[in-house]
Amino acid sequence: MRRYAVETIGTFFLVLVITTTALLHVGPAPVAIAAVLTVMIFAGGHVSGAHYNPAVTVALAVRNRFAWRDVPAYCAAQTVGALAGAVVGRHLLAGQPAEQAFTAGGRALTAAAVAELLVTFALAYVVLNVATSKNTAGNSFYGLAIGGTVLAGALTVGGVSGGVFNPAVAVGVATAGLIDWTLVPVYLACQIAAGALAGLAFRALNRDDVAEPALETAPEAPAVTAQLAQVLSGVEALTTAFHGLPGQPGAATAQQTAPAVAWSHSAH
């Protein structure tokens, strides 16, 4: 449960900062957004992995570093956090005039979708390489690398797509009135697809770092089988020796149990 709480808290503060900086027209808003994402990743990474993004969660599952059964719960926790951040942000700035929601259509919509696909892919790809690769294990820069990717994306294509790069954030900022709801289905599709593509790209480029758990344990199977055979042989030898001792009711016991075994077979 605490993992879901951490995912909710981290996504809450991410969307809160996005909402308030947008409504207040803060000039370096991308810097503030990247900064809060960075610190929340450092704060929650040891508990939940600090995804704060359903696209990242999907990328980790495709990469085989996250259980698929936990994906819906993580996405739900992230979405709840995003909605709460949007609602609280709007409440804090209730006196602020309503913004015109970002929207796009025609060629502009295509450009926005491509921008969201590319930068979300870059974000998930960076997460997989700095936070899950065995070659970068134990590094202290993963939060900065991830925050830096968001900063670069926001500065590069923020004016094209709104700089969302996150399905939970898409729902949150739409709730806050920062983007038009008609963009949300398009963004969700592009962002989830980008996460999956990032996972596949990591697997293709790091074949020595994506072994399935079943493959990792398979080489031990012959050794375990051999040991089990030795144990069974030892038990059989002891049983034979035991029945050969004078005065032991081995034969009688066998005769008594035989009818029961025969009954069990006939009953089935």
XYZ file of C-alpha atoms in Angstrom:
268
model
C 0.000 0.000 0.000
C 2.816 2.435 0.773
C 4.092 2.107 -2.813
C 0.767 3.341 -4.122
C 0.765 6.171 -1.585
C 4.215 7.291 -2.772
C 3.078 7.204 -6.403
C 0.033 9.292 -5.491
C 2.074 11.845 -3.533
C 4.731 12.254 -6.209
C 2.225 12.694 -9.032
C 0.170 15.057 -6.863
C 3.057 17.484 -6.427
C 4.063 17.180 -10.062
C 0.605 18.241 -11.288
C 0.229 20.831 -8.519
C 3.367 22.595 -9.726
C 2.300 22.293 -13.369
C -1.123 23.767 -12.595
C 0.026 26.653 -10.420
C 2.963 27.706 -12.590
C 0.739 27.664 -15.686
C -2.030 29.687 -14.047
C 0.447 32.194 -12.602
C 2.307 32.505 -15.916
C 5.607 31.685 -14.248
C 8.342 32.284 -16.825
C 10.672 29.407 -15.909
C 7.763 27.000 -15.361
C 9.589 24.098 -17.102
C 12.461 24.498 -14.617
C 10.081 24.302 -11.646
C 8.323 21.258 -13.128
C 11.587 19.446 -13.823
C 12.830 20.343 -10.337
C 9.790 18.966 -8.512
C 9.902 15.779 -10.590
C 13.600 15.364 -9.777
C 13.196 15.774 -6.027
C 10.126 13.528 -5.910
C 12.048 10.822 -7.775
C 14.861 11.015 -5.224
C 12.292 11.042 -2.400
C 10.236 8.061 -3.526
C 12.542 5.982 -5.685
C 13.536 3.632 -2.857
C 9.898 2.872 -2.016
C 7.883 2.674 -5.240
C 10.441 3.185 -7.985
C 9.062 6.723 -8.432
C 7.302 6.182 -11.754
C 4.714 8.995 -11.412
C 3.776 8.247 -15.016
C 1.707 5.382 -16.474
C 3.852 5.423 -19.618
C 6.948 4.778 -17.494
C 5.120 2.002 -15.638
C 4.250 0.329 -18.949
C 7.846 0.729 -20.152
C 9.146 -0.969 -17.003
C 6.653 -3.815 -17.420
C 7.650 -4.349 -21.061
C 11.305 -4.196 -20.022
C 10.513 -6.964 -17.450
C 11.365 -4.914 -14.374
C 7.795 -4.488 -13.151
C 4.960 -6.981 -12.693
C 2.101 -6.554 -15.151
C -0.380 -7.387 -12.397
C 0.648 -4.189 -10.573
C 0.314 -1.896 -13.596
C -3.414 -1.044 -13.158
C -2.980 -0.169 -9.463
C 0.063 2.024 -10.168
C -1.744 3.820 -12.992
C -4.778 4.347 -10.765
C -2.633 5.777 -7.943
C -0.875 8.117 -10.371
C -4.161 9.304 -11.849
C -5.654 9.946 -8.405
C -2.584 11.992 -7.484
C -2.810 13.961 -10.729
C -6.499 14.726 -10.224
C -5.890 15.817 -6.640
C -2.991 18.041 -7.703
C -5.147 19.693 -10.366
C -8.083 20.268 -8.006
C -5.909 21.663 -5.199
C -3.978 23.861 -7.629
C -7.197 25.296 -9.020
C -8.534 25.861 -5.505
C -5.381 27.682 -4.384
C -5.711 30.027 -7.361
C -9.482 30.309 -7.430
C -9.246 34.071 -7.969
C -7.065 33.627 -11.017
C -8.870 34.213 -14.349
C -9.631 31.042 -16.272
C -7.065 30.166 -18.903
C -7.960 29.250 -22.445
C -7.281 25.535 -22.687
C -4.569 24.443 -25.091
C -6.090 22.760 -28.124
C -5.035 21.605 -31.554
C -6.655 20.344 -34.720
C -5.696 19.184 -38.180
C -1.983 19.368 -38.858
C -1.388 20.965 -35.447
C -2.948 17.923 -33.772
C -0.694 15.609 -35.769
C 2.332 17.653 -34.734
C 1.223 17.575 -31.096
C 0.722 13.807 -31.183
C 4.145 13.223 -32.723
C 5.765 15.535 -30.172
C 4.127 13.678 -27.284
C 5.138 10.325 -28.752
C 8.777 11.300 -29.242
C 9.403 13.023 -25.922
C 7.504 10.415 -23.903
C 9.615 7.758 -25.620
C 12.763 9.699 -24.719
C 11.608 10.053 -21.116
C 10.803 6.343 -20.677
C 14.004 5.352 -22.510
C 16.086 7.492 -20.160
C 14.318 6.036 -17.104
C 15.053 2.484 -18.237
C 18.715 3.218 -18.883
C 19.557 5.276 -15.803
C 17.306 3.581 -13.242
C 17.101 -0.085 -14.307
C 20.226 -0.979 -16.281
C 22.757 -3.218 -14.567
C 25.490 -1.073 -16.128
C 24.322 2.053 -14.270
C 23.232 0.367 -11.041
C 23.766 2.406 -7.889
C 24.266 5.722 -9.682
C 23.279 8.991 -7.994
C 22.265 10.951 -11.089
C 19.129 9.109 -12.215
C 16.732 11.741 -10.830
C 18.599 14.563 -12.534
C 18.691 12.697 -15.846
C 14.936 12.090 -15.763
C 14.120 15.652 -14.694
C 16.471 16.970 -17.347
C 14.635 15.020 -20.023
C 11.334 16.589 -19.003
C 12.946 20.037 -18.962
C 14.373 19.569 -22.453
C 11.052 18.275 -23.764
C 9.035 21.115 -22.239
C 11.372 23.756 -23.655
C 11.486 22.079 -27.055
C 7.886 21.136 -27.826
C 5.899 22.738 -25.011
C 4.419 25.178 -27.479
C 3.530 22.378 -29.873
C 1.734 19.942 -27.560
C 1.588 21.599 -24.161
C 4.465 19.419 -22.948
C 2.459 16.713 -21.177
C 4.468 13.475 -21.715
C 2.416 11.604 -19.100
C -1.094 10.070 -19.253
C -1.857 10.889 -15.612
C -0.712 14.475 -16.131
C -2.882 14.664 -19.263
C -5.959 13.831 -17.193
C -4.876 16.218 -14.443
C -4.164 19.262 -16.616
C -7.362 18.685 -18.570
C -9.230 18.729 -15.258
C -7.454 21.980 -14.398
C -8.547 23.418 -17.756
C -5.041 23.729 -19.160
C -5.593 21.466 -22.186
C -8.766 20.599 -24.047
C -10.356 17.256 -23.179
C -10.493 16.338 -26.874
C -6.694 15.974 -26.793
C -6.667 13.524 -23.889
C -7.517 10.299 -25.823
C -4.913 11.136 -28.477
C -2.272 11.912 -25.877
C -3.025 8.780 -23.851
C -2.649 6.576 -26.919
C 0.619 8.214 -28.001
C 2.147 8.234 -24.531
C 1.307 4.614 -23.671
C 2.569 3.521 -27.092
C 5.781 5.488 -26.486
C 6.311 3.747 -23.154
C 5.860 0.327 -24.718
C 8.209 1.222 -27.580
C 10.844 2.391 -25.102
C 10.610 -0.943 -23.304
C 11.010 -2.836 -26.567
C 13.935 -0.630 -27.604
C 15.719 -1.303 -24.320
C 15.207 -5.046 -24.710
C 16.546 -4.971 -28.276
C 19.624 -2.948 -27.333
C 20.375 -4.689 -24.020
C 19.771 -8.364 -24.664
C 22.114 -9.359 -21.840
C 20.051 -7.354 -19.346
C 16.530 -8.605 -19.967
C 16.641 -12.306 -18.995
C 13.293 -13.627 -17.858
C 13.166 -14.979 -14.281
C 12.323 -18.448 -15.616
C 15.422 -18.445 -17.818
C 17.600 -17.379 -14.908
C 16.554 -20.365 -12.805
C 16.437 -22.945 -15.609
C 20.150 -23.939 -15.487
C 19.729 -25.004 -11.850
C 16.984 -27.508 -12.686
C 19.236 -30.477 -13.658
C 21.255 -30.113 -10.449
C 18.110 -29.988 -8.338
C 16.723 -33.065 -10.115
C 19.940 -35.000 -9.518
C 19.966 -34.080 -5.833
C 16.335 -35.099 -5.484
C 17.091 -38.467 -7.130
C 19.925 -39.050 -4.671
C 17.686 -38.248 -1.722
C 14.975 -40.610 -2.975
C 17.538 -43.366 -3.493
C 18.783 -42.899 0.058
C 15.260 -43.039 1.467
C 14.526 -46.191 -0.539
C 17.716 -47.847 0.762
C 16.882 -46.987 4.362
C 13.331 -48.282 3.952
C 14.586 -51.572 2.536
C 17.061 -51.962 5.365
C 14.387 -51.142 7.932
C 12.004 -53.804 6.603
C 14.826 -56.350 6.647
C 15.373 -56.034 10.400
C 14.057 -58.929 12.580
C 10.716 -58.366 14.219
C 9.748 -55.381 12.038
C 6.128 -55.489 10.809
C 7.012 -54.318 7.327
C 5.210 -57.058 5.424
C 2.107 -56.800 7.584
C 2.023 -53.044 7.136
C 2.260 -53.418 3.397
C -0.600 -55.923 3.376
C -2.738 -53.604 5.495
C -2.182 -50.593 3.282
C -2.600 -52.389 -0.027
C -6.424 -52.624 0.135
C -6.641 -48.930 0.884
C -4.509 -48.053 -2.144
C -6.577 -50.356 -4.338
C -9.766 -48.734 -3.030
C -8.475 -45.269 -3.813
C -7.771 -46.230 -7.433
C -11.101 -47.958 -7.895
C -12.960 -45.027 -6.371
C -11.510 -42.661 -9.009
